[in-house]
XYZ file of C-alpha atoms in Angstrom:
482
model
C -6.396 -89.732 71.538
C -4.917 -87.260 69.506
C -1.381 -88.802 70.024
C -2.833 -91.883 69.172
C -4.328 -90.334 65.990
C -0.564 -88.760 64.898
C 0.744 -91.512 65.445
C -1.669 -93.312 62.736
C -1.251 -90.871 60.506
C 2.652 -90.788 60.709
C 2.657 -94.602 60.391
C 0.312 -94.460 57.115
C 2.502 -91.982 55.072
C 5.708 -93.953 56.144
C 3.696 -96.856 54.703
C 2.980 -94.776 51.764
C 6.460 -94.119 51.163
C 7.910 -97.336 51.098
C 5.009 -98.438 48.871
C 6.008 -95.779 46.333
C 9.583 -96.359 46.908
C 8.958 -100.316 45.666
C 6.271 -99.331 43.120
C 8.898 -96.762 41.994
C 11.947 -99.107 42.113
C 9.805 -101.950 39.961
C 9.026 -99.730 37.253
C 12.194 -98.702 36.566
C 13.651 -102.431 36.532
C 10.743 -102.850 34.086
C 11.927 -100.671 31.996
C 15.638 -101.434 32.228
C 14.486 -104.745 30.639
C 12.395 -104.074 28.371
C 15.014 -101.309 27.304
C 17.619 -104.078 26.832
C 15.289 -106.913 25.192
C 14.241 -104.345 22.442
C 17.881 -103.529 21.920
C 18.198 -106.922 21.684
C 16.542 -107.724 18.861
C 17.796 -104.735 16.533
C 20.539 -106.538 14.827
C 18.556 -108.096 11.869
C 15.103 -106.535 12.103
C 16.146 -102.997 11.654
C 15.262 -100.605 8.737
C 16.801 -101.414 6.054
C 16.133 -98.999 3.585
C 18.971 -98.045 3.517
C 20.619 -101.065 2.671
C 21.775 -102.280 -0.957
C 19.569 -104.987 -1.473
C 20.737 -106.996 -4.152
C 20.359 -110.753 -5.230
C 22.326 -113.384 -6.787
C 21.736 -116.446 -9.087
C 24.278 -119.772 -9.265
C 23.609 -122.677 -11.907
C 20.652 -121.104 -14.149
C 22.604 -120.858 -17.097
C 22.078 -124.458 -18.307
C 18.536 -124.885 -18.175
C 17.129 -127.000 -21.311
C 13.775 -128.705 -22.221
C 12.204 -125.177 -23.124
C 9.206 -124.926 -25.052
C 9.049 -123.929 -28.758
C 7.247 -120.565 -29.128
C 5.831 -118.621 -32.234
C 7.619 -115.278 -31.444
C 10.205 -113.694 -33.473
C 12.158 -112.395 -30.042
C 11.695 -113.243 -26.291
C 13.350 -113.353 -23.084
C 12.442 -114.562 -19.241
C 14.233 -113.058 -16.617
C 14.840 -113.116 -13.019
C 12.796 -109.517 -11.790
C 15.613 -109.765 -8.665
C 18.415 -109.754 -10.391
C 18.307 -109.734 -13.618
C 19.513 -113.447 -14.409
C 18.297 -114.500 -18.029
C 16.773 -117.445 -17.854
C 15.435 -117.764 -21.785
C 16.265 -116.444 -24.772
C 15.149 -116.354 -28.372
C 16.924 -113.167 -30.319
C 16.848 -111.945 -27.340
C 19.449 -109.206 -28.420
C 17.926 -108.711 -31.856
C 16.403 -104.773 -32.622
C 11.970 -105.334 -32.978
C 10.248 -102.408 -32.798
C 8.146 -102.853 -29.584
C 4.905 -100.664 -30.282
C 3.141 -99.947 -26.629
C 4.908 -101.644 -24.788
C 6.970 -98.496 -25.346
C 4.474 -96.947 -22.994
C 6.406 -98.706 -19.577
C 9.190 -96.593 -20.225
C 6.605 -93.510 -20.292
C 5.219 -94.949 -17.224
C 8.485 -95.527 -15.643
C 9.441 -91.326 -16.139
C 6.720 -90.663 -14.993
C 6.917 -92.346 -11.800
C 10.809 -91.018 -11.130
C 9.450 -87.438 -12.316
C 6.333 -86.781 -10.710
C 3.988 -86.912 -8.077
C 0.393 -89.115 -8.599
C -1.280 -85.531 -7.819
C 0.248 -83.263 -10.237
C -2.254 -82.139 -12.934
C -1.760 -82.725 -16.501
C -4.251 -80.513 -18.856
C -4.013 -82.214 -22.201
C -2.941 -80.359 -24.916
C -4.676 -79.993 -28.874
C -1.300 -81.507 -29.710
C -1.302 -84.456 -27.120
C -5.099 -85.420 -28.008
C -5.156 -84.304 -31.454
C -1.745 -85.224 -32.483
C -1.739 -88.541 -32.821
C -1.962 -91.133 -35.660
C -5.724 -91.864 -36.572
C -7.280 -94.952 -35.289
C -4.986 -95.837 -32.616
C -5.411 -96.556 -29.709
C -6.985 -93.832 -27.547
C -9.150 -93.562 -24.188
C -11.283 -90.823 -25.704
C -9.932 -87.568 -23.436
C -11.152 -84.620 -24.719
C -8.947 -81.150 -25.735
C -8.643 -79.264 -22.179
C -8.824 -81.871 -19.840
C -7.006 -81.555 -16.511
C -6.114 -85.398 -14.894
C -3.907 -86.052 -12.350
C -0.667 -87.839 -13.445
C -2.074 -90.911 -11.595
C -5.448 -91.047 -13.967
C -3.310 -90.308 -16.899
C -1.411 -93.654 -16.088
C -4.033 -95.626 -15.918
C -5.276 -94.695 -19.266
C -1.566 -95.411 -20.469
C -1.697 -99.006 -19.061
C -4.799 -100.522 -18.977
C -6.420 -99.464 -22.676
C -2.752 -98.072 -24.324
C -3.671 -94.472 -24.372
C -1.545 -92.545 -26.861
C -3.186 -89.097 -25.959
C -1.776 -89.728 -22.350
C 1.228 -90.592 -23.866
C 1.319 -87.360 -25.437
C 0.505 -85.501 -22.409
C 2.451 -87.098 -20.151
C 5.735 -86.386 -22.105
C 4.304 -82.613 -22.642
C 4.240 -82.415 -19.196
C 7.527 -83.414 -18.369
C 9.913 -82.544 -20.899
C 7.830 -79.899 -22.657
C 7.869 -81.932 -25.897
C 7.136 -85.577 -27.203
C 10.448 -85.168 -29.088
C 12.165 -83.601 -26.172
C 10.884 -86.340 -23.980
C 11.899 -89.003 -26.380
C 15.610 -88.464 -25.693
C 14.847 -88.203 -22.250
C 13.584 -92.055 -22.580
C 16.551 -93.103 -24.609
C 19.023 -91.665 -21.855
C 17.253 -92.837 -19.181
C 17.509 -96.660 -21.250
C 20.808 -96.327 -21.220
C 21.253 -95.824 -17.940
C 19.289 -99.100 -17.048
C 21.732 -101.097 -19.549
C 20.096 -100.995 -22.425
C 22.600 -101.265 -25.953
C 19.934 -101.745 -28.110
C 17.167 -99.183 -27.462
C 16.235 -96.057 -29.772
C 13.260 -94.023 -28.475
C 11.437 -91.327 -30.825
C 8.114 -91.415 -29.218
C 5.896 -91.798 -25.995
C 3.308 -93.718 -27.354
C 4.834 -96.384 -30.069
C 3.709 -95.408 -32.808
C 5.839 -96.773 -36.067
C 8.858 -94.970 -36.525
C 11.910 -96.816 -38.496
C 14.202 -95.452 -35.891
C 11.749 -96.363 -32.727
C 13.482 -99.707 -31.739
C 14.354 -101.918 -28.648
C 15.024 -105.497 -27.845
C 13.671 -108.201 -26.063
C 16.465 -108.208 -23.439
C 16.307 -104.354 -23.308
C 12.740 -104.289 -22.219
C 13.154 -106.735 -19.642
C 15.611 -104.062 -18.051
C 13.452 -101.446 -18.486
C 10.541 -103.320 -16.952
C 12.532 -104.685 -14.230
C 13.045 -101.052 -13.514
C 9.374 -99.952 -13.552
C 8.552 -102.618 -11.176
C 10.521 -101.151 -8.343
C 7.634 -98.615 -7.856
C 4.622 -99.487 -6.332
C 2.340 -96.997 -8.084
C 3.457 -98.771 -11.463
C 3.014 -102.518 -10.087
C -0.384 -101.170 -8.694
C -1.821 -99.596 -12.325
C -0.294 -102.428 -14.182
C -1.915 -104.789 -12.848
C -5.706 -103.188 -12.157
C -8.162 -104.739 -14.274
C -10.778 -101.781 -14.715
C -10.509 -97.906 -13.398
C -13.000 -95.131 -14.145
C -12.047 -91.489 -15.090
C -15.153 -89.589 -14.007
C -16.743 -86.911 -15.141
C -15.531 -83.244 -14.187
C -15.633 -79.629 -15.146
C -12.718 -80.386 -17.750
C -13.514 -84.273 -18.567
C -16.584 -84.024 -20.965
C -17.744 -87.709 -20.025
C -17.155 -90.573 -17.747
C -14.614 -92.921 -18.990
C -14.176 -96.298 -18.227
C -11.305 -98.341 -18.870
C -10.392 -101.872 -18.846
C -7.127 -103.406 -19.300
C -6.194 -104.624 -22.890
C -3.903 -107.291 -21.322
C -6.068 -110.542 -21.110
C -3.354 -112.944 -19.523
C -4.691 -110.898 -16.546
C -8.318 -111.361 -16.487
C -9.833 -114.326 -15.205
C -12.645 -114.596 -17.264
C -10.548 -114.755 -20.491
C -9.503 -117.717 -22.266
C -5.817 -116.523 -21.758
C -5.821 -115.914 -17.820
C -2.834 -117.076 -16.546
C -3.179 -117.111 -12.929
C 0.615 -116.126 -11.528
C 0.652 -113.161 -14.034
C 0.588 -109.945 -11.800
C 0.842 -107.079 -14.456
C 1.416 -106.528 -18.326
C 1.286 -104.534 -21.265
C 0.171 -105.218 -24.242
C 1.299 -103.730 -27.976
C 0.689 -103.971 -31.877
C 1.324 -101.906 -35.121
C 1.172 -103.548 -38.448
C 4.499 -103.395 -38.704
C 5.721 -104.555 -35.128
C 3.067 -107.396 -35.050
C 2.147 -107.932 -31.403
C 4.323 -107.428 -28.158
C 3.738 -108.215 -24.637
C 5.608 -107.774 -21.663
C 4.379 -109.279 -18.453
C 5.275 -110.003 -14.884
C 4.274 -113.191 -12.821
C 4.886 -114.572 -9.151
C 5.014 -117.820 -7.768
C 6.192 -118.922 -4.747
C 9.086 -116.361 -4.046
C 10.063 -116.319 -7.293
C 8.897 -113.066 -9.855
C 10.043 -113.386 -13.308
C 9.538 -111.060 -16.283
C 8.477 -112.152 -19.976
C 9.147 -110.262 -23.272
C 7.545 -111.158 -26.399
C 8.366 -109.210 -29.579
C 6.866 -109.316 -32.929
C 4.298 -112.516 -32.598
C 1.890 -113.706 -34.824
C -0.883 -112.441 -33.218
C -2.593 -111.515 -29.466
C -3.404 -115.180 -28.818
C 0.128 -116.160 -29.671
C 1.707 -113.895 -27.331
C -0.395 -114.855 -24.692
C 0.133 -118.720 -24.832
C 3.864 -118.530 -25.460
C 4.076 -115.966 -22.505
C 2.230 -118.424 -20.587
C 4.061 -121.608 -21.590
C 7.371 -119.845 -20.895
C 6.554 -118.929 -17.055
C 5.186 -122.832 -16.689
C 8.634 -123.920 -17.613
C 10.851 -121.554 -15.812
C 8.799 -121.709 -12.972
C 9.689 -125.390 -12.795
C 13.461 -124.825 -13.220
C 14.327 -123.004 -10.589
C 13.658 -121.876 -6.993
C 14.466 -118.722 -4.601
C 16.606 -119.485 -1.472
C 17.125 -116.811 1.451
C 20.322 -117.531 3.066
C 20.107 -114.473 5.471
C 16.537 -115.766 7.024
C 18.367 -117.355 10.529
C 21.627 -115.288 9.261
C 23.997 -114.224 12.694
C 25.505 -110.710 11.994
C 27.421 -110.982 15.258
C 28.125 -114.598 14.715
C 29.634 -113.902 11.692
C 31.899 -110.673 12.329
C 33.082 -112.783 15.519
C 34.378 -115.021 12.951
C 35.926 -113.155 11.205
C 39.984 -113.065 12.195
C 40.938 -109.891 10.734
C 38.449 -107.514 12.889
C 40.744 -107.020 15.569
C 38.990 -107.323 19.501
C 38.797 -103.608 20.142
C 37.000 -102.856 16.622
C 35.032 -106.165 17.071
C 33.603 -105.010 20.480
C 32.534 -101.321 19.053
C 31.011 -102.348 15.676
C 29.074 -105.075 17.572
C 27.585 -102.249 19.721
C 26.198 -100.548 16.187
C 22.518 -100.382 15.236
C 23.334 -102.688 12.180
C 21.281 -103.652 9.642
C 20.965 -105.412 6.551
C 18.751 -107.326 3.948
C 17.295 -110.349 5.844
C 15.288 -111.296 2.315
C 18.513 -111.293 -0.037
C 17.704 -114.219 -2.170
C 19.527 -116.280 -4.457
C 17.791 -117.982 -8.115
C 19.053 -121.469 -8.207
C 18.054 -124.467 -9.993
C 15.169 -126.562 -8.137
C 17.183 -129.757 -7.143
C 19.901 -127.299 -5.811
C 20.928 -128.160 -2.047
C 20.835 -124.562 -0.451
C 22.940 -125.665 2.448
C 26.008 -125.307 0.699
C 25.678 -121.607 0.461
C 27.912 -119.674 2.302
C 27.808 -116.271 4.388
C 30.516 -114.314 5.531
C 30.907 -110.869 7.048
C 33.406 -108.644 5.634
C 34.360 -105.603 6.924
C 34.598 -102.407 4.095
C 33.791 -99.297 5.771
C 32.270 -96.075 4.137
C 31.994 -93.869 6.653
C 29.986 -90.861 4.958
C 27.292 -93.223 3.841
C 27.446 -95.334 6.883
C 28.334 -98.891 5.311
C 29.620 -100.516 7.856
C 30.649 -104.150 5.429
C 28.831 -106.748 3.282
C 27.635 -109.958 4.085
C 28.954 -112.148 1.231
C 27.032 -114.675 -0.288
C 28.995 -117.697 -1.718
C 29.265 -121.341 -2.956
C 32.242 -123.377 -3.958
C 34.084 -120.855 -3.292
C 32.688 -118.669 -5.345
C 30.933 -115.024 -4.396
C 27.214 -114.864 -5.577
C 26.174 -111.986 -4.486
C 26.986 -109.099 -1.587
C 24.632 -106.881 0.277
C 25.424 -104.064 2.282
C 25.169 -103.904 6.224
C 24.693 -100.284 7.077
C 24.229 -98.111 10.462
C 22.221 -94.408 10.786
C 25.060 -91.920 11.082
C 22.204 -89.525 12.124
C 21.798 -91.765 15.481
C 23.598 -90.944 18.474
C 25.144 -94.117 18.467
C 26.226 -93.105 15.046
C 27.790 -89.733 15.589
C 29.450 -91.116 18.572
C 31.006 -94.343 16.655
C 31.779 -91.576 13.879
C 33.690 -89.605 16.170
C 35.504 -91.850 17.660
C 34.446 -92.444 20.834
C 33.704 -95.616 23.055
C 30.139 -96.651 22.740
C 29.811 -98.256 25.349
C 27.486 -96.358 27.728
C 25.900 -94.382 24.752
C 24.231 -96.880 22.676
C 20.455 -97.314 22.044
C 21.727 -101.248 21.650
C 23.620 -101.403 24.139
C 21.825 -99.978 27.250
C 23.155 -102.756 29.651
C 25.816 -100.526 31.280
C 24.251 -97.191 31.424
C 20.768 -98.545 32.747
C 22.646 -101.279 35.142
C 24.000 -97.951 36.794
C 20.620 -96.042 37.379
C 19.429 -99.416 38.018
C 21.903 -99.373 41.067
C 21.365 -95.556 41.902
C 17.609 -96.411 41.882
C 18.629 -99.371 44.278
C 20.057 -97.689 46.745
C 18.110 -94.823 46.702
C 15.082 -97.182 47.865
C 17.303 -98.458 50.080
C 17.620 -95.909 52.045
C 14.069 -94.525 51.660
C 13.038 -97.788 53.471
C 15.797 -97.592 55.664
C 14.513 -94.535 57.106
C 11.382 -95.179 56.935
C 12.057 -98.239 59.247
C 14.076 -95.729 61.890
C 10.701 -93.434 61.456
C 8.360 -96.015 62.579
C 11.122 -97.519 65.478
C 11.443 -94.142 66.463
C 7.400 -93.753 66.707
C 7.152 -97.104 68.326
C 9.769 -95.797 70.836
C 7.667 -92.700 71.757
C 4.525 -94.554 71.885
C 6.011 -96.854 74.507
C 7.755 -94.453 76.570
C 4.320 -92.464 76.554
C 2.313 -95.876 77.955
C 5.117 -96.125 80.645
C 4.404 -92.523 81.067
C 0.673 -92.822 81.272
C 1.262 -95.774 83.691
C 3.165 -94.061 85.895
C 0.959 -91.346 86.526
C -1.985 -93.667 87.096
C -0.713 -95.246 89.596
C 0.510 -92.287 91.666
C -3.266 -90.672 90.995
C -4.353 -94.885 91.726
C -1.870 -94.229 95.199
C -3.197 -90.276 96.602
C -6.823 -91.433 96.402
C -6.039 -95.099 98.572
């Protein structure tokens, strides 16, 4: 019995053994795979923020049949790329009144965080013309620099104006060249900034094309897009606020239950002095399309609003946004391309690549988008990691480029960097190194069940040698007794 029970016991863990040995053997398979098939599918769906994203337009220059409108200056524009669709005096000097404030906005966005506290100054609150426009923030109050835009944008604040360039440059005047700089920067010929806030000042000036930059600009943060486009915000009341503010925005091409709702307009700003009539600039989406609208010096609030609204309907019909790179083949394409020689092809294939799968391109609406063109070209940059472009053309003509890029902070990057072969040290290109321990792992439960299999012979063996045994003694006892 108690032979009988070893053996039992002997024969379970062997059992146990070559279960764990499978179990063991499966996971790691599992994981080979699922290894590879996520490396797999890092080509295009990478991050690509670090990638230069930009887009391209082709045949948008002739577009006719747009409507008459009632402003002095105006301009629609492409908020990808900066493609001018319409203009009226587009390049003409206007003063622009508040709509000034998007360039305080924009500052304040590339200067600041949306906690920092701004504690408004006599000078900021007190400071400013008489009767204009104001959210009513007392002497001493401490916002955050999130709060203070809101009463910018939505009800034209020129106290937060005040305080906002205070904060940053120490001075509305100091802060003023600070904006003009900063315009020119962005492109802008025709832009002359000697306040925050608007206010009239004979040397104050802009154009209609020179906004549109500027907004364009402002639009690439998300705190701005999210402020310029809330309808109503509430400043509460706090040791430093005397009273509970609530704000609404001025803009009514944004609110639906206005006469002037326009329903693909996503944010605006609004503007008027007696002297720079009224302004509007404004940003609308439809379909994958987002195009800005400047209005300068119109003959009043209701005009700005229709011909803003009239201009979108029109350009919105004229044209369309096409994404060649949707079903775009990075590896396709730099296999295609003759002048990558094998060895180089076979290592840059091997790189964590990535690129801008949403580059699009503004064409006209009847435009066939098959006969666009991609093309990988190889233009390395080494300390930034740009790897090439993918080139965007038609008719032989390049639209547009946008950069593919690889981590240099990766292993894979340090080791491409260096100079070495990639091939066994790639996150996307596991194959080789995990087909090896896939082999080791092989063999290794190979043998585990091989021995186990000799174990349990070998048991087997003893067991039957110890019932020939036991046998053989009972019949020698079976033969003394007879």
């Amino acid at each position: 019995m108690k032979r009988l029970f070893t053996f039992i016991l002997t024969l379970t863990m062997a059992f146990s053994f070559c279960v764990n040995s499978l179990a063991a053997a499966a996971t790691t398979t599992t994981a080979t795979e699922t290894t590879a098939a996520t490396a797999a599918t890092t080509e295009a769906s990478a991050d690509t923020s670090n990638t230069q994203a930009t887009g391209a337009s082709y045949g948008t220059s002739k577009l006719s049949g747009a409507p008459d409108i009632v402003a002095e200056s105006a301009v629609v524009m492409d908020a990808g790329t900066g493609t001018v669709l319409y203009g009226k005096e587009a390049s003409t000097k206007r003063y622009p009144a508040s709509i000034t404030k998007v360039m305080t906005a924009l500052l304040a966005v590339e200067n600041c965080n949306m906690s920092d506290i701004i504690t408004y100054s006599n000078a900021a609150v007190n400071g400013i013309e008489a009767g204009s426009s104001t959210a009513g923030i007392n002497v001493g109050a401490k916002l955050t620099v999130e709060d203070s835009l809101y009463a910018l944008m939505l009800v034209s604040a020129n106290e937060a104006a005040a305080a906002i360039a205070e904060h940053i440059s120490g001075s509305t005047t100091e802060f003023a060249k600070l904006m003009t700089k900063r315009a020119k920067e962005l492109g802008c010929k025709n832009t002359q900034f000697k306040n925050p806030h608007g206010l009239p000042d004979e040397e104050h000036y802009t154009t209609a094309y020179d906004m549109g930059l500027i907004l364009k600009e402002a639009m690439k943060h998300p705190e701005f897009r999210k402020i310029a486009g809330t309808i109503s915000y509430t400043l509460k009341k706090s040791d430093s606020l005397t009273d509970t503010l609530e704000l609404w925005n001025h803009a009514k091409i944004l609110r639906q239950n206005s006469d002037y709702y326009y329903e693909y307009a996503k944010g605006a700003k609004t503007g008027f002095t007696q002297v720079a009539l009224n302004t509007l600039v404004t940003y609308a989406k439809k379909d994958n399309v987002e195009l800005i609208c400047v209005i300068l010096k119109d003959h009043g609030a209701d005009k700005s609003y229709t011909d803003t609204a009239n201009l979108f309907k029109w350009a919105f019909n004229q044209v369309k946004a096409v994404t060649p790179l949707t079903n775009f083949s990075l590896k396709t394409a730099m296999t295609e391309n003759s002048s990558i020689d094998s060895a180089k092809l076979d290592q840059i294939q091997l790189l964590n690549s990535s690129y801008d799968t949403n580059f699009s391109v503004l064409v006209k609406k009847d435009f066939d988008e098959s006969t666009l063109k991609t093309a990988f070209k190889l233009d390395e940059d080494k300390k930034t990691g740009r790897l090439g472009y993918i080139i965007i053309s038609c008719d032989d003509k390049e639209l547009g480029r946008t950069e593919v890029t690889y981590d240099i902070t990766s292993k894979q990057g340090k080791t491409y960097l260096e100079g070495k072969s990639l091939d066994d040290n790639l996150k996307t290109a596991p194959v080789a190194s995990k087909r090896k321990e896939a082999i080791h792992k092989g063999i290794s439960f190979s043998l585990r069940i091989l021995i186990a299999v000799i174990l349990i012979i070998l048991i087997m063996h003893m067991i039957h040698r110890h019932e020939l045994e036991k046998r053989r003694k009972e019949r020698i006892s079976h033969r003394k007794k007879s």
